[in-house]
Amino acid sequence: MATGDDIKAACADLAGILRDMLRGVAFTGAGISTECGIPDFRSPGGLWTRNRPIDFESFRSSRQMRDEAWRRRFEMEAAFGGAQPGRGHKALARLLAEGRLAGIVTQNIDGLHQASGVPDTHLVELHGNSTYATCLDCGTRYELGWVRGRFEASGGAAPDCPDCDGPIKTATISFGQPMPGEAMARAGALTAACDVFLAIGSSLVVWPAAGFPVQAKRGGARLVIINREPTELDDMADLVIHADIGDVFEAVGQPEAAAEIARESIWVFSWRRRVLCFEIRIKRLCWLSGAKRSRRYAADGVGRFSAAVRIGLAQLAGSGRRRS
Ligand SMILES: [Zn+2]
């Protein structure tokens, strides 16, 4: 687990990356909305581990499944309908308004990026949106209030499209439903052109969406991962912060916190230079004494420096003792 000092230094690095960013892309997952009271349905104990998700084929073919899907949707509305954008959403909306972000790609269906002021033109919703519905056959849009009125009036039956009798479903992408081609293409184009890819609050395991960070990195962009838990792609990233997303953006966005971070980073910078010079000497000493582990520790810089010195010196002392 990272210490507070590690996170402060990482936030300083993040502040620098955001300052220099010209056409970044933010890729967001459930973690950005947890502070808004919306749980990660995939997490252990989350909604999906208790209520098996209804896949697309079942929804389309079974009236009973459609009734159940809409019952769950209105149950969710009661629990999370009043959710407001969090600190992460607001920070990204600011970066977009400043022209540093070219767009936001999200796996979330909660509509909180729009609620923070992000226009649809700059937002790609890979898994759709649960705050409105569409007819699966003719594509007509229906608002939730309309669906709810019909649902309640009929005693819990999912309404069909008045125009074509097709099934009406939230505008989300369900399991078993193909990824939306247009959204995937827009996300791919944003990723191909970005200089920084910020992966925020996603465990980066849901494919094909998780392919975008890899694409960005291969295209030469810097990859930043901010998530509470480790992700599959941490090893590939230029900067990884395992901390609360709201806290991270608050630290980066506040002038007083930024000043603190700046002082911190100057200190870290000067130390890094000293460590680098010292590392070379230590490595040479360790090489002379046959200590192989030192390089791995020393290479990680400031955080591992004391460990490198300790191990290097201990091995030097050990080899000295063996000689005597
Ligand atoms: Zn229709």
mmCIF file of C-alpha atoms and ligand atoms in Angstrom:
data_model
loop_
_atom_site.group_PDB
_atom_site.id
_atom_site.type_symbol
_atom_site.label_atom_id
_atom_site.label_comp_id
_atom_site.label_asym_id
_atom_site.label_seq_id
_atom_site.Cartn_x
_atom_site.Cartn_y
_atom_site.Cartn_z
ATOM 1 C CA MET A 1 0.000 0.000 0.000
ATOM 2 C CA ALA A 2 1.309 3.418 -0.953
ATOM 3 C CA THR A 3 2.065 5.890 1.819
ATOM 4 C CA GLY A 4 0.692 9.445 2.008
ATOM 5 C CA ASP A 5 4.058 10.794 0.826
ATOM 6 C CA ASP A 6 4.046 8.490 -2.203
ATOM 7 C CA ILE A 7 0.566 9.718 -3.126
ATOM 8 C CA LYS A 8 1.543 13.379 -2.674
ATOM 9 C CA ALA A 9 4.518 12.915 -4.964
ATOM 10 C CA ALA A 10 2.335 11.075 -7.479
ATOM 11 C CA CYS A 11 -0.254 13.900 -7.359
ATOM 12 C CA ALA A 12 2.549 16.360 -8.096
ATOM 13 C CA ASP A 13 3.540 14.255 -11.108
ATOM 14 C CA LEU A 14 -0.118 14.189 -12.178
ATOM 15 C CA ALA A 15 -0.412 17.979 -11.817
ATOM 16 C CA GLY A 16 2.600 18.329 -14.138
ATOM 17 C CA ILE A 17 1.154 15.926 -16.715
ATOM 18 C CA LEU A 18 -2.238 17.714 -16.680
ATOM 19 C CA ARG A 19 -0.511 21.097 -17.047
ATOM 20 C CA ASP A 20 1.351 19.954 -20.178
ATOM 21 C CA MET A 21 -1.576 17.959 -21.615
ATOM 22 C CA LEU A 22 -2.734 19.199 -25.050
ATOM 23 C CA ARG A 23 -5.348 16.665 -26.223
ATOM 24 C CA GLY A 24 -5.898 14.207 -23.434
ATOM 25 C CA VAL A 25 -8.544 11.531 -23.188
ATOM 26 C CA ALA A 26 -10.174 10.486 -19.930
ATOM 27 C CA PHE A 27 -11.485 6.935 -19.735
ATOM 28 C CA THR A 28 -13.760 6.453 -16.729
ATOM 29 C CA GLY A 29 -15.271 3.477 -14.921
ATOM 30 C CA ALA A 30 -17.429 2.792 -11.892
ATOM 31 C CA GLY A 31 -14.782 4.083 -9.436
ATOM 32 C CA ILE A 32 -15.402 7.723 -10.394
ATOM 33 C CA SER A 33 -19.070 7.439 -9.328
ATOM 34 C CA THR A 34 -18.721 5.548 -6.036
ATOM 35 C CA GLU A 35 -18.336 8.803 -4.054
ATOM 36 C CA CYS A 36 -21.685 9.863 -5.581
ATOM 37 C CA GLY A 37 -23.320 6.897 -3.855
ATOM 38 C CA ILE A 38 -23.483 4.659 -6.936
ATOM 39 C CA PRO A 39 -21.899 1.315 -6.062
ATOM 40 C CA ASP A 40 -19.750 -0.708 -8.444
ATOM 41 C CA PHE A 41 -22.234 -3.382 -9.507
ATOM 42 C CA ARG A 42 -19.420 -5.732 -10.479
ATOM 43 C CA SER A 43 -17.637 -5.542 -7.117
ATOM 44 C CA PRO A 44 -17.921 -8.427 -4.631
ATOM 45 C CA GLY A 45 -21.239 -7.974 -2.829
ATOM 46 C CA GLY A 46 -22.342 -5.549 -5.570
ATOM 47 C CA LEU A 47 -25.756 -5.655 -7.191
ATOM 48 C CA TRP A 48 -24.664 -7.990 -9.993
ATOM 49 C CA THR A 49 -23.367 -10.657 -7.623
ATOM 50 C CA ARG A 50 -26.834 -10.783 -5.972
ATOM 51 C CA ASN A 51 -29.053 -10.059 -9.008
ATOM 52 C CA ARG A 52 -27.848 -11.887 -12.088
ATOM 53 C CA PRO A 53 -27.774 -9.391 -14.970
ATOM 54 C CA ILE A 54 -30.411 -9.994 -17.660
ATOM 55 C CA ASP A 55 -28.650 -10.599 -20.967
ATOM 56 C CA PHE A 56 -29.801 -9.101 -24.225
ATOM 57 C CA GLU A 57 -31.326 -12.253 -25.727
ATOM 58 C CA SER A 58 -33.404 -12.953 -22.600
ATOM 59 C CA PHE A 59 -34.632 -9.353 -22.591
ATOM 60 C CA ARG A 60 -35.632 -9.479 -26.230
ATOM 61 C CA SER A 61 -37.321 -12.888 -26.130
ATOM 62 C CA SER A 62 -39.031 -12.867 -22.730
ATOM 63 C CA ARG A 63 -41.779 -10.501 -21.604
ATOM 64 C CA GLN A 64 -41.208 -11.703 -18.034
ATOM 65 C CA MET A 65 -37.518 -10.702 -18.233
ATOM 66 C CA ARG A 66 -38.486 -7.274 -19.608
ATOM 67 C CA ASP A 67 -40.873 -6.750 -16.693
ATOM 68 C CA GLU A 68 -38.112 -7.798 -14.263
ATOM 69 C CA ALA A 69 -35.510 -5.545 -15.950
ATOM 70 C CA TRP A 70 -37.779 -2.495 -15.634
ATOM 71 C CA ARG A 71 -38.701 -3.391 -12.038
ATOM 72 C CA ARG A 72 -34.963 -3.406 -11.189
ATOM 73 C CA ARG A 73 -34.403 -0.159 -13.076
ATOM 74 C CA PHE A 74 -37.054 1.703 -11.071
ATOM 75 C CA GLU A 75 -35.752 0.127 -7.847
ATOM 76 C CA MET A 76 -32.310 1.554 -8.745
ATOM 77 C CA GLU A 77 -33.885 4.931 -9.501
ATOM 78 C CA ALA A 78 -35.228 5.063 -5.948
ATOM 79 C CA ALA A 79 -31.750 4.322 -4.550
ATOM 80 C CA PHE A 80 -29.484 6.347 -6.879
ATOM 81 C CA GLY A 81 -31.749 8.637 -8.885
ATOM 82 C CA GLY A 82 -30.675 11.719 -6.940
ATOM 83 C CA ALA A 83 -26.922 11.151 -7.420
ATOM 84 C CA GLN A 84 -24.897 14.277 -8.209
ATOM 85 C CA PRO A 85 -21.515 14.524 -10.012
ATOM 86 C CA GLY A 86 -18.478 13.942 -7.802
ATOM 87 C CA ARG A 87 -15.121 15.704 -7.563
ATOM 88 C CA GLY A 88 -13.686 13.534 -10.346
ATOM 89 C CA HIS A 89 -16.537 14.381 -12.747
ATOM 90 C CA LYS A 90 -16.166 18.101 -12.013
ATOM 91 C CA ALA A 91 -12.375 18.051 -12.446
ATOM 92 C CA LEU A 92 -12.723 16.360 -15.851
ATOM 93 C CA ALA A 93 -15.428 18.834 -16.922
ATOM 94 C CA ARG A 94 -12.987 21.647 -15.996
ATOM 95 C CA LEU A 95 -10.125 20.069 -17.983
ATOM 96 C CA LEU A 96 -12.464 19.763 -20.956
ATOM 97 C CA ALA A 97 -13.562 23.403 -20.660
ATOM 98 C CA GLU A 98 -9.892 24.462 -20.495
ATOM 99 C CA GLY A 99 -9.249 22.614 -23.747
ATOM 100 C CA ARG A 100 -6.771 20.147 -22.248
ATOM 101 C CA LEU A 101 -9.071 17.170 -22.719
ATOM 102 C CA ALA A 102 -10.287 16.297 -26.204
ATOM 103 C CA GLY A 103 -12.992 14.009 -24.858
ATOM 104 C CA ILE A 104 -14.224 11.599 -22.209
ATOM 105 C CA VAL A 105 -14.879 7.915 -22.853
ATOM 106 C CA THR A 106 -16.926 6.227 -20.139
ATOM 107 C CA GLN A 107 -18.017 2.724 -19.222
ATOM 108 C CA ASN A 108 -20.618 4.226 -16.874
ATOM 109 C CA ILE A 109 -24.318 4.459 -17.639
ATOM 110 C CA ASP A 110 -25.226 6.922 -14.871
ATOM 111 C CA GLY A 111 -25.271 10.153 -16.889
ATOM 112 C CA LEU A 112 -23.097 11.969 -14.306
ATOM 113 C CA HIS A 113 -20.587 13.304 -16.858
ATOM 114 C CA GLN A 114 -23.444 15.120 -18.636
ATOM 115 C CA ALA A 115 -24.715 16.322 -15.260
ATOM 116 C CA SER A 116 -21.270 17.884 -14.605
ATOM 117 C CA GLY A 117 -21.614 19.916 -17.819
ATOM 118 C CA VAL A 118 -19.891 17.697 -20.395
ATOM 119 C CA PRO A 119 -21.663 18.014 -23.771
ATOM 120 C CA ASP A 120 -22.616 14.839 -25.686
ATOM 121 C CA THR A 121 -20.279 15.941 -28.488
ATOM 122 C CA HIS A 122 -17.288 15.348 -26.196
ATOM 123 C CA LEU A 123 -18.565 12.232 -24.442
ATOM 124 C CA VAL A 124 -18.524 8.611 -25.607
ATOM 125 C CA GLU A 125 -20.713 6.235 -23.600
ATOM 126 C CA LEU A 126 -19.412 2.762 -24.446
ATOM 127 C CA HIS A 127 -22.085 0.955 -22.448
ATOM 128 C CA GLY A 128 -24.873 3.373 -23.263
ATOM 129 C CA ASN A 129 -27.009 5.367 -20.851
ATOM 130 C CA SER A 130 -29.616 4.229 -18.340
ATOM 131 C CA THR A 131 -31.255 7.619 -17.876
ATOM 132 C CA TYR A 132 -33.466 7.211 -20.975
ATOM 133 C CA ALA A 133 -34.828 4.361 -23.102
ATOM 134 C CA THR A 134 -35.134 3.441 -26.776
ATOM 135 C CA CYS A 135 -37.258 1.068 -28.859
ATOM 136 C CA LEU A 136 -35.063 -1.866 -29.932
ATOM 137 C CA ASP A 137 -36.813 -2.063 -33.304
ATOM 138 C CA CYS A 138 -37.334 1.517 -34.529
ATOM 139 C CA GLY A 139 -34.916 3.421 -32.243
ATOM 140 C CA THR A 140 -37.488 5.952 -30.972
ATOM 141 C CA ARG A 141 -36.344 7.559 -27.709
ATOM 142 C CA TYR A 142 -38.550 7.396 -24.605
ATOM 143 C CA GLU A 143 -37.941 9.210 -21.324
ATOM 144 C CA LEU A 144 -37.952 7.219 -18.082
ATOM 145 C CA GLY A 145 -40.970 9.126 -16.770
ATOM 146 C CA TRP A 146 -43.040 7.973 -19.745
ATOM 147 C CA VAL A 147 -41.960 4.332 -19.290
ATOM 148 C CA ARG A 148 -42.636 4.527 -15.571
ATOM 149 C CA GLY A 149 -46.128 5.891 -16.087
ATOM 150 C CA ARG A 150 -47.041 2.947 -18.371
ATOM 151 C CA PHE A 151 -45.234 0.447 -16.118
ATOM 152 C CA GLU A 152 -47.115 1.526 -12.995
ATOM 153 C CA ALA A 153 -50.477 1.925 -14.725
ATOM 154 C CA SER A 154 -50.247 -1.671 -15.986
ATOM 155 C CA GLY A 155 -49.265 -3.091 -12.613
ATOM 156 C CA GLY A 156 -45.614 -3.790 -13.509
ATOM 157 C CA ALA A 157 -45.666 -4.708 -17.221
ATOM 158 C CA ALA A 158 -42.880 -3.368 -19.460
ATOM 159 C CA PRO A 159 -44.435 -1.140 -22.151
ATOM 160 C CA ASP A 160 -43.978 -1.777 -25.887
ATOM 161 C CA CYS A 161 -43.344 0.895 -28.494
ATOM 162 C CA PRO A 162 -46.619 2.592 -29.502
ATOM 163 C CA ASP A 163 -45.208 3.121 -33.026
ATOM 164 C CA CYS A 164 -44.020 -0.389 -33.897
ATOM 165 C CA ASP A 165 -44.787 -2.679 -30.924
ATOM 166 C CA GLY A 166 -41.044 -3.276 -30.433
ATOM 167 C CA PRO A 167 -39.575 -3.846 -26.971
ATOM 168 C CA ILE A 168 -38.442 -0.705 -25.095
ATOM 169 C CA LYS A 169 -35.146 -0.957 -23.216
ATOM 170 C CA THR A 170 -32.902 1.475 -21.333
ATOM 171 C CA ALA A 171 -30.350 2.863 -23.779
ATOM 172 C CA THR A 172 -27.648 0.686 -22.208
ATOM 173 C CA ILE A 173 -25.527 -2.067 -23.739
ATOM 174 C CA SER A 174 -26.450 -5.348 -22.030
ATOM 175 C CA PHE A 175 -24.426 -8.529 -21.806
ATOM 176 C CA GLY A 176 -24.673 -10.327 -25.129
ATOM 177 C CA GLN A 177 -25.407 -7.103 -27.015
ATOM 178 C CA PRO A 178 -22.802 -6.012 -29.584
ATOM 179 C CA MET A 179 -20.717 -2.969 -28.656
ATOM 180 C CA PRO A 180 -22.063 0.138 -30.407
ATOM 181 C CA GLY A 181 -20.023 0.651 -33.561
ATOM 182 C CA GLU A 182 -20.198 4.430 -33.633
ATOM 183 C CA ALA A 183 -19.170 4.788 -29.969
ATOM 184 C CA MET A 184 -16.279 2.357 -30.427
ATOM 185 C CA ALA A 185 -15.096 4.255 -33.524
ATOM 186 C CA ARG A 186 -15.265 7.636 -31.760
ATOM 187 C CA ALA A 187 -13.402 6.251 -28.735
ATOM 188 C CA GLY A 188 -10.774 4.740 -31.045
ATOM 189 C CA ALA A 189 -10.269 8.034 -32.900
ATOM 190 C CA LEU A 190 -9.926 10.019 -29.653
ATOM 191 C CA THR A 191 -7.450 7.447 -28.325
ATOM 192 C CA ALA A 192 -5.369 7.447 -31.509
ATOM 193 C CA ALA A 193 -4.956 11.242 -31.357
ATOM 194 C CA CYS A 194 -4.354 11.707 -27.622
ATOM 195 C CA ASP A 195 -1.093 12.690 -25.938
ATOM 196 C CA VAL A 196 -2.213 11.591 -22.460
ATOM 197 C CA PHE A 197 -4.650 8.795 -21.617
ATOM 198 C CA LEU A 198 -6.145 9.052 -18.130
ATOM 199 C CA ALA A 199 -7.731 5.763 -17.006
ATOM 200 C CA ILE A 200 -9.843 6.640 -13.977
ATOM 201 C CA GLY A 201 -11.808 4.318 -11.701
ATOM 202 C CA SER A 202 -11.777 1.323 -13.999
ATOM 203 C CA SER A 203 -10.282 -2.074 -13.212
ATOM 204 C CA LEU A 204 -9.497 -2.226 -16.974
ATOM 205 C CA VAL A 205 -10.630 -5.842 -17.301
ATOM 206 C CA VAL A 206 -13.806 -5.431 -19.401
ATOM 207 C CA TRP A 207 -12.862 -5.977 -23.023
ATOM 208 C CA PRO A 208 -12.972 -4.594 -25.601
ATOM 209 C CA ALA A 209 -13.150 -1.311 -23.699
ATOM 210 C CA ALA A 210 -9.946 -2.102 -21.827
ATOM 211 C CA GLY A 211 -8.087 -2.185 -25.140
ATOM 212 C CA PHE A 212 -8.075 1.612 -25.393
ATOM 213 C CA PRO A 213 -5.347 2.240 -22.791
ATOM 214 C CA VAL A 214 -3.143 -0.292 -24.597
ATOM 215 C CA GLN A 215 -3.870 1.397 -27.932
ATOM 216 C CA ALA A 216 -3.001 4.811 -26.445
ATOM 217 C CA LYS A 217 0.267 3.557 -25.006
ATOM 218 C CA ARG A 218 1.282 1.873 -28.268
ATOM 219 C CA GLY A 219 0.485 5.113 -30.077
ATOM 220 C CA GLY A 220 3.017 6.963 -27.924
ATOM 221 C CA ALA A 221 0.664 8.605 -25.403
ATOM 222 C CA ARG A 222 1.455 8.738 -21.716
ATOM 223 C CA LEU A 223 -0.767 6.424 -19.696
ATOM 224 C CA VAL A 224 -1.961 7.496 -16.238
ATOM 225 C CA ILE A 225 -3.990 5.086 -14.094
ATOM 226 C CA ILE A 226 -5.944 6.340 -11.076
ATOM 227 C CA ASN A 227 -7.855 3.617 -9.262
ATOM 228 C CA ARG A 228 -8.341 2.482 -5.685
ATOM 229 C CA GLU A 229 -7.243 -1.064 -6.510
ATOM 230 C CA PRO A 230 -4.386 -2.306 -8.704
ATOM 231 C CA THR A 231 -5.353 -2.886 -12.347
ATOM 232 C CA GLU A 232 -4.208 -5.320 -15.022
ATOM 233 C CA LEU A 233 -2.323 -2.562 -16.842
ATOM 234 C CA ASP A 234 -0.437 -0.930 -13.948
ATOM 235 C CA ASP A 235 2.892 -2.270 -15.227
ATOM 236 C CA MET A 236 2.368 -0.526 -18.548
ATOM 237 C CA ALA A 237 1.476 2.905 -17.111
ATOM 238 C CA ASP A 238 3.733 5.953 -16.812
ATOM 239 C CA LEU A 239 2.020 6.959 -13.570
ATOM 240 C CA VAL A 240 -0.167 4.868 -11.249
ATOM 241 C CA ILE A 241 -2.054 6.291 -8.279
ATOM 242 C CA HIS A 242 -3.912 3.895 -5.988
ATOM 243 C CA ALA A 243 -6.077 6.338 -4.032
ATOM 244 C CA ASP A 244 -9.530 7.851 -3.806
ATOM 245 C CA ILE A 245 -10.274 9.567 -7.127
ATOM 246 C CA GLY A 246 -12.013 12.571 -5.550
ATOM 247 C CA ASP A 247 -9.105 13.094 -3.133
ATOM 248 C CA VAL A 248 -6.565 12.937 -5.959
ATOM 249 C CA PHE A 249 -8.325 15.577 -8.078
ATOM 250 C CA GLU A 250 -8.950 17.755 -5.059
ATOM 251 C CA ALA A 251 -5.223 17.669 -4.226
ATOM 252 C CA VAL A 252 -4.329 18.477 -7.845
ATOM 253 C CA GLY A 253 -6.950 21.234 -8.204
ATOM 254 C CA GLN A 254 -6.544 23.240 -5.007
ATOM 255 C CA PRO A 255 -4.033 26.115 -5.067
ATOM 256 C CA GLU A 256 -2.872 25.532 -1.494
ATOM 257 C CA ALA A 257 -2.591 21.798 -2.055
ATOM 258 C CA ALA A 258 -0.808 22.515 -5.339
ATOM 259 C CA ALA A 259 1.683 24.795 -3.566
ATOM 260 C CA GLU A 260 2.319 22.066 -1.028
ATOM 261 C CA ILE A 261 2.715 19.572 -3.842
ATOM 262 C CA ALA A 262 5.064 21.916 -5.715
ATOM 263 C CA ARG A 263 7.318 22.274 -2.644
ATOM 264 C CA GLU A 264 7.192 18.538 -2.287
ATOM 265 C CA SER A 265 8.100 17.944 -5.930
ATOM 266 C CA ILE A 266 11.104 20.323 -5.821
ATOM 267 C CA TRP A 267 12.291 18.355 -2.826
ATOM 268 C CA VAL A 268 11.686 15.091 -4.616
ATOM 269 C CA PHE A 269 13.406 16.399 -7.761
ATOM 270 C CA SER A 270 16.543 17.492 -5.953
ATOM 271 C CA TRP A 271 16.590 14.217 -4.097
ATOM 272 C CA ARG A 272 16.157 12.272 -7.302
ATOM 273 C CA ARG A 273 19.251 13.907 -8.740
ATOM 274 C CA ARG A 274 21.248 13.143 -5.640
ATOM 275 C CA VAL A 275 19.934 9.603 -5.570
ATOM 276 C CA LEU A 276 20.840 9.116 -9.208
ATOM 277 C CA CYS A 277 24.463 10.137 -8.563
ATOM 278 C CA PHE A 278 24.565 8.043 -5.437
ATOM 279 C CA GLU A 279 22.908 5.084 -7.142
ATOM 280 C CA ILE A 280 25.733 4.899 -9.655
ATOM 281 C CA ARG A 281 28.273 4.716 -6.866
ATOM 282 C CA ILE A 282 26.236 2.171 -4.927
ATOM 283 C CA LYS A 283 25.694 0.063 -8.040
ATOM 284 C CA ARG A 284 29.417 0.059 -8.751
ATOM 285 C CA LEU A 285 30.164 -0.925 -5.163
ATOM 286 C CA CYS A 286 27.489 -3.626 -5.269
ATOM 287 C CA TRP A 287 28.734 -4.900 -8.597
ATOM 288 C CA LEU A 288 32.240 -5.110 -7.198
ATOM 289 C CA SER A 289 30.920 -7.048 -4.214
ATOM 290 C CA GLY A 290 28.601 -9.243 -6.352
ATOM 291 C CA ALA A 291 25.359 -7.928 -4.844
ATOM 292 C CA LYS A 292 22.806 -8.548 -7.584
ATOM 293 C CA ARG A 293 19.600 -7.436 -5.842
ATOM 294 C CA SER A 294 20.691 -3.823 -5.421
ATOM 295 C CA ARG A 295 20.079 -2.829 -9.037
ATOM 296 C CA ARG A 296 16.407 -3.746 -8.914
ATOM 297 C CA TYR A 297 15.838 -1.700 -5.787
ATOM 298 C CA ALA A 298 17.987 1.247 -6.766
ATOM 299 C CA ALA A 299 16.351 1.548 -10.172
ATOM 300 C CA ASP A 300 13.008 2.477 -8.649
ATOM 301 C CA GLY A 301 14.455 5.702 -7.327
ATOM 302 C CA VAL A 302 13.397 7.677 -4.300
ATOM 303 C CA GLY A 303 10.912 5.268 -2.756
ATOM 304 C CA ARG A 304 13.258 2.324 -2.867
ATOM 305 C CA PHE A 305 16.430 4.251 -2.166
ATOM 306 C CA SER A 306 16.793 3.442 1.497
ATOM 307 C CA ALA A 307 16.106 -0.226 0.782
ATOM 308 C CA ALA A 308 18.832 -0.221 -1.862
ATOM 309 C CA VAL A 309 21.317 1.372 0.507
ATOM 310 C CA ARG A 310 20.358 -1.005 3.307
ATOM 311 C CA ILE A 311 20.615 -4.088 1.148
ATOM 312 C CA GLY A 312 23.738 -2.875 -0.628
ATOM 313 C CA LEU A 313 25.490 -2.085 2.640
ATOM 314 C CA ALA A 314 24.294 -5.297 4.270
ATOM 315 C CA GLN A 315 25.609 -7.309 1.346
ATOM 316 C CA LEU A 316 28.861 -5.391 1.345
ATOM 317 C CA ALA A 317 29.186 -6.036 5.066
ATOM 318 C CA GLY A 318 28.231 -9.684 4.526
ATOM 319 C CA SER A 319 30.770 -10.203 1.769
ATOM 320 C CA GLY A 320 33.351 -8.408 3.902
ATOM 321 C CA ARG A 321 32.664 -10.776 6.743
ATOM 322 C CA ARG A 322 32.910 -13.779 4.469
ATOM 323 C CA ARG A 323 36.284 -12.629 3.252
ATOM 324 C CA SER A 324 37.683 -12.209 6.729
HETATM 325 ZN ZN ZN B 1 -40.547 1.223 -32.090
#
